[in-house]
Each structure stands twice: as structure tokens, then as C-alpha cells.
mmCIF file of C-alpha atoms in Angstrom:
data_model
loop_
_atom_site.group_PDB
_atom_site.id
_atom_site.type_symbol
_atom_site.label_atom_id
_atom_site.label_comp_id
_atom_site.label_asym_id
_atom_site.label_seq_id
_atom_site.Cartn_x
_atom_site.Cartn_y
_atom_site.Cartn_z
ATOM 1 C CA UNK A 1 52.526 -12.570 1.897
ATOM 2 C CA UNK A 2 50.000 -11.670 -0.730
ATOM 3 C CA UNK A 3 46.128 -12.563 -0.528
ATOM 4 C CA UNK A 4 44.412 -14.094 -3.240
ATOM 5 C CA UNK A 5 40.533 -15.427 -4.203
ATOM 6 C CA UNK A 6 39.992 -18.640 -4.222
ATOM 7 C CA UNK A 7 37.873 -18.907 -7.487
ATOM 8 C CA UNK A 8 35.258 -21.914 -6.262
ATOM 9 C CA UNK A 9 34.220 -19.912 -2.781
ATOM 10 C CA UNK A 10 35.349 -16.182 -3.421
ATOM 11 C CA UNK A 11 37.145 -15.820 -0.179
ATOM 12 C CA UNK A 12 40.778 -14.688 0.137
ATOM 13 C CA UNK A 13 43.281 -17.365 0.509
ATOM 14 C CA UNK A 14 47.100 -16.991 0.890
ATOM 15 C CA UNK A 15 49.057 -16.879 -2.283
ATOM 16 C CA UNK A 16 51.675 -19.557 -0.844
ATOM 17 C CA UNK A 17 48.129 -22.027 -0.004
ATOM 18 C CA UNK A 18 47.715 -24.941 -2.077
ATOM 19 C CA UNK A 19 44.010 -25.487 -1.122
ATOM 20 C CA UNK A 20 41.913 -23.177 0.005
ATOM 21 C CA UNK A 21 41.378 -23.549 3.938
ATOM 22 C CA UNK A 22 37.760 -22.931 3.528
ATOM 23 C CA UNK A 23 36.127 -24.947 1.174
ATOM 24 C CA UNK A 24 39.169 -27.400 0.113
ATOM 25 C CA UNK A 25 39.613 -26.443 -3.509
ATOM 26 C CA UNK A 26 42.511 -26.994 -5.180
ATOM 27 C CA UNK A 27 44.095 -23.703 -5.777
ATOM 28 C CA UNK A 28 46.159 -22.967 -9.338
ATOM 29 C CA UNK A 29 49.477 -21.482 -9.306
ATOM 30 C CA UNK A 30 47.922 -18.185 -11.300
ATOM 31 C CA UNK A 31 44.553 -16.802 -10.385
ATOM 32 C CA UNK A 32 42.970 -13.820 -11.743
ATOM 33 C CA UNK A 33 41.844 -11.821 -8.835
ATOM 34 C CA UNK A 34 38.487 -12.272 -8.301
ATOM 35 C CA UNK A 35 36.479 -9.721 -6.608
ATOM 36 C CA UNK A 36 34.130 -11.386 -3.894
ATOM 37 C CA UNK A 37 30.422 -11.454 -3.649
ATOM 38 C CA UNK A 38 28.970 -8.566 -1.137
ATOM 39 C CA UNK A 39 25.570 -8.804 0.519
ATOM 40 C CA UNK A 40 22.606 -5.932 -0.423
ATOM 41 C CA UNK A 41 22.608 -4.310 3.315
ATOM 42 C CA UNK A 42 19.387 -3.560 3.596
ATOM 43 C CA UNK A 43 18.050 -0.411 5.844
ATOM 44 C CA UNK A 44 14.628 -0.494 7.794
ATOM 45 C CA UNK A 45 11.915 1.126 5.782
ATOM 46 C CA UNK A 46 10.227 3.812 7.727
ATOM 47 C CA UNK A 47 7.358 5.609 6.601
ATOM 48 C CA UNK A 48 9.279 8.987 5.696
ATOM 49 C CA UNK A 49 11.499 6.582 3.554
ATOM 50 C CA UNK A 50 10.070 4.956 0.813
ATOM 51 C CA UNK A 51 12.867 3.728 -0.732
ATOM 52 C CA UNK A 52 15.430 0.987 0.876
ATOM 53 C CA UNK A 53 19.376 1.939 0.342
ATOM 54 C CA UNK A 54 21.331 -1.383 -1.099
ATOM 55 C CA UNK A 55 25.035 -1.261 -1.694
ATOM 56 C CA UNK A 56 26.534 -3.368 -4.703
ATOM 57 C CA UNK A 57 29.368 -4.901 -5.100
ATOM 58 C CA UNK A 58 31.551 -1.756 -5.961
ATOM 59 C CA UNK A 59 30.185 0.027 -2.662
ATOM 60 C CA UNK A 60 27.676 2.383 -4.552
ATOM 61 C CA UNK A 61 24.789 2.925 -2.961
ATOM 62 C CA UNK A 62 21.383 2.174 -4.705
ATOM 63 C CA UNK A 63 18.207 3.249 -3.886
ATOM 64 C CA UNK A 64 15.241 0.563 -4.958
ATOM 65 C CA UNK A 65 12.037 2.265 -5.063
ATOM 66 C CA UNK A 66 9.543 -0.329 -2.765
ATOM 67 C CA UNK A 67 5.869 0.790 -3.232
ATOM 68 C CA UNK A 68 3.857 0.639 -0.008
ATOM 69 C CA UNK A 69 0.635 -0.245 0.857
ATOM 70 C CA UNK A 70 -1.426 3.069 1.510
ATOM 71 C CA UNK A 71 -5.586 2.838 2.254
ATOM 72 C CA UNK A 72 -7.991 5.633 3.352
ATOM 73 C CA UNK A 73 -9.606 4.404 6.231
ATOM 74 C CA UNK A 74 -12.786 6.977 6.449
ATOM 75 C CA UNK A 75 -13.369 6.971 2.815
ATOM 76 C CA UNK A 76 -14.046 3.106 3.214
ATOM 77 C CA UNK A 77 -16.160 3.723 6.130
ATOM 78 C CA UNK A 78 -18.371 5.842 4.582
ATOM 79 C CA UNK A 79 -18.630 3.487 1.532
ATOM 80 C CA UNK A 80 -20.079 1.173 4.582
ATOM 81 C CA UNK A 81 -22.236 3.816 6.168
ATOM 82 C CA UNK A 82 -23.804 4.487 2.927
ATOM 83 C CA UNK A 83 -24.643 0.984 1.490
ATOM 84 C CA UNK A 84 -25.686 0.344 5.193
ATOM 85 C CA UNK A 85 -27.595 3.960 4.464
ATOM 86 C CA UNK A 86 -29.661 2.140 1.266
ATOM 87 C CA UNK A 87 -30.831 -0.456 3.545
ATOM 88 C CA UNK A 88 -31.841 1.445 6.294
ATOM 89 C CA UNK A 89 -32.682 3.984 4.732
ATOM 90 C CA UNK A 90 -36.532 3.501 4.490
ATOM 91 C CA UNK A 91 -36.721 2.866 8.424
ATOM 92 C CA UNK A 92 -37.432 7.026 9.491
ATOM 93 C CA UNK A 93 -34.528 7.661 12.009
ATOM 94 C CA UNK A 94 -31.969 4.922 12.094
ATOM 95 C CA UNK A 95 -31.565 5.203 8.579
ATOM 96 C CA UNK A 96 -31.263 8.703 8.228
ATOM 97 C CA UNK A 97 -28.355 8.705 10.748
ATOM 98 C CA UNK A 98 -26.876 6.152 8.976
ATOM 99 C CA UNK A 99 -27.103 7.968 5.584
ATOM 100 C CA UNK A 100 -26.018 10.764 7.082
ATOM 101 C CA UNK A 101 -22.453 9.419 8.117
ATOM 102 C CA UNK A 102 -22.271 7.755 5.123
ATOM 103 C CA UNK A 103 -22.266 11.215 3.593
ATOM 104 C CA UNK A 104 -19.801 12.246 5.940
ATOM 105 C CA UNK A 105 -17.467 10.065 6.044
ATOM 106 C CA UNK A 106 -17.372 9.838 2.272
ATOM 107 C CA UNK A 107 -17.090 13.395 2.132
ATOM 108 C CA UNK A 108 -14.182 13.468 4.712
ATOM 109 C CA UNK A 109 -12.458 10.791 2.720
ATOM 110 C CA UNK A 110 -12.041 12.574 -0.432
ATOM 111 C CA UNK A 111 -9.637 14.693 0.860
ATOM 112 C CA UNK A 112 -7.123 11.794 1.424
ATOM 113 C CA UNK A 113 -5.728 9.637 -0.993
ATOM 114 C CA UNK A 114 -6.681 7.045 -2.077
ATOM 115 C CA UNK A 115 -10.418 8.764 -3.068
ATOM 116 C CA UNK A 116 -11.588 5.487 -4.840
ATOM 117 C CA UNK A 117 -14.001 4.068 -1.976
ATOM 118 C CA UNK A 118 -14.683 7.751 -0.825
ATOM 119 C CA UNK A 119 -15.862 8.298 -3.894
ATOM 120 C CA UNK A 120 -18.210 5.396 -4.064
ATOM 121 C CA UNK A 121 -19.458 6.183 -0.946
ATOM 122 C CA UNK A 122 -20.448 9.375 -2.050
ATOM 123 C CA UNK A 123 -22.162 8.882 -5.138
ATOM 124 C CA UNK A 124 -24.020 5.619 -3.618
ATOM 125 C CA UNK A 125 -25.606 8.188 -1.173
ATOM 126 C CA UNK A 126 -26.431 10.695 -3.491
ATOM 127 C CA UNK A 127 -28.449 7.898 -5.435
ATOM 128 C CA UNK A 128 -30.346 6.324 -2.850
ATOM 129 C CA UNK A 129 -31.162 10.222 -1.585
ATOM 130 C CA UNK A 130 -32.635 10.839 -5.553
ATOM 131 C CA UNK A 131 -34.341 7.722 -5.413
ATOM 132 C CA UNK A 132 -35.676 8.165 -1.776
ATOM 133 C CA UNK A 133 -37.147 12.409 -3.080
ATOM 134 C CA UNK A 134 -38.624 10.262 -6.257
ATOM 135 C CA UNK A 135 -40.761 8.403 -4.202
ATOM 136 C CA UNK A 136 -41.959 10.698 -1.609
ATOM 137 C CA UNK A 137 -42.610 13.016 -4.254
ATOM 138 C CA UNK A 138 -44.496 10.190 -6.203
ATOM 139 C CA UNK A 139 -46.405 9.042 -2.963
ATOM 140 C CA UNK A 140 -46.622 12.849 -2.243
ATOM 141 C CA UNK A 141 -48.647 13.037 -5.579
ATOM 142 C CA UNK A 142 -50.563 9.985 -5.890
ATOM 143 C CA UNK A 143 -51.957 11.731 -2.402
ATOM 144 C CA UNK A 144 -53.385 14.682 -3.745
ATOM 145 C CA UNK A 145 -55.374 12.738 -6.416
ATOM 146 C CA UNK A 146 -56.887 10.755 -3.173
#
């Protein structure tokens, strides 16, 4: 007894069947040999593996490249601390504290990737500390002429 593919469902059928037991089809006396459709198995992503293994139909593995999500917690905390730091920055202690982890954090940040809100972090601090020497050196100044 041979097997056979029944060529409306894919799934093997004896060759001495007139209708496929499966779906009912009518089954001709010659069919080409059809191969049947396999499922992608797909493997749990972990974090060491960023691709996920598929097999297709001709059992070959293939390896589909699935980007993940990645985000750099501290760098985005100091981008906080140091908008907070522009804020509170003219109030003498609390701001200064504020600033100052904004400068941290930011600074700890661009040493993991992705740098882009580390980055911002960092140069928003360095602005507001330029603007904030600007005017105690202009108040520092106007002062002297008093």
C-alpha cells in the first residue's frame, strides 16, 4: 500500500482511496506527489539570541533576524534630572542637587547604548550651567558699579 497527497488538503491518503478521508475530496486516479505544507517552529527568543530559528518546508533551518527593543534607562533619567535641573535650578540647594544628578546620570548613560537621551541630558545641563555663570557674573558686575 502506497501513500499519496491528496491535492485539495495536502495530507497523505491511501493510493487505493477514492476520497480523501479527511476533507472528502474526490481523489484522481494519478496524482503528482505533492509535498505537504510544514509549520515555521518557532524557538523562544532569549536575550543572548537575537535571532528566532524557523524550519521550511525542506527542513533547513533559517535564522530571521528579529530586532529588539533596547533603552538606556540612566541616560533617560538624567535627561529628567537635568530639565528638572533648569527649573530648579535658580532655588540655591534643591536645584543644585538636582543639576547635579542630572549631570550624573547623563554622564553614566553615555557609556551604554543607546547615548541619544544621555546625550541630551548632558548638553541641557551644560547650558543651563553657562547660562546660570552668565548671570551671576552679570549680577556679579552690575554690583561693583553699585
Amino acid at each position: 500500500m502506497a501513500l499519496i497527497y491528496c491535492s485539495n488538503c495536502g495530507k497523505q491518503v491511501s493510493d487505493k482511496a477514492s476520497t480523501c478521508v479527511h476533507c472528502s475530496a474526490a481523489l484522481s486516479p494519478v496524482q503528482p506527489q505533492i509535498q505537504p505544507q510544514i509549520q515555521p517552529q518557532i524557538q523562544p527568543q532569549t536575550a543572548q539570541q537575537p535571532f528566532q530559528q524557523h524550519t521550511n518546508a525542506t527542513q533547513q533551518a533559517v535564522y530571521v533576524n528579529v530586532p529588539t527593543k533596547q533603552s538606556n534607562g540612566i541616560g533617560t533619567t538624567g535627561l529628567v534630572f537635568s530639565i528638572l535641573g533648569v527649573f530648579l535650578g535658580w532655588r540655591p540647594v534643591l536645584g543644585w542637587i538636582v543639576w547635579f544628578l542630572g549631570v550624573l546620570f547623563s554622564f553614566i548613560g553615555l557609556f551604554k547604548s543607546p547615548r541619544g537621551t544621555a546625550i541630551a541630558g548632558f548638553i541641557i545641563s551644560f547650558i543651563w550651567l553657562i547660562v546660570l555663570i552668565f548671570v551671576i557674573g552679570s549680577i556679579a558686575s552690575l554690583s561693583s558699579f553699585i
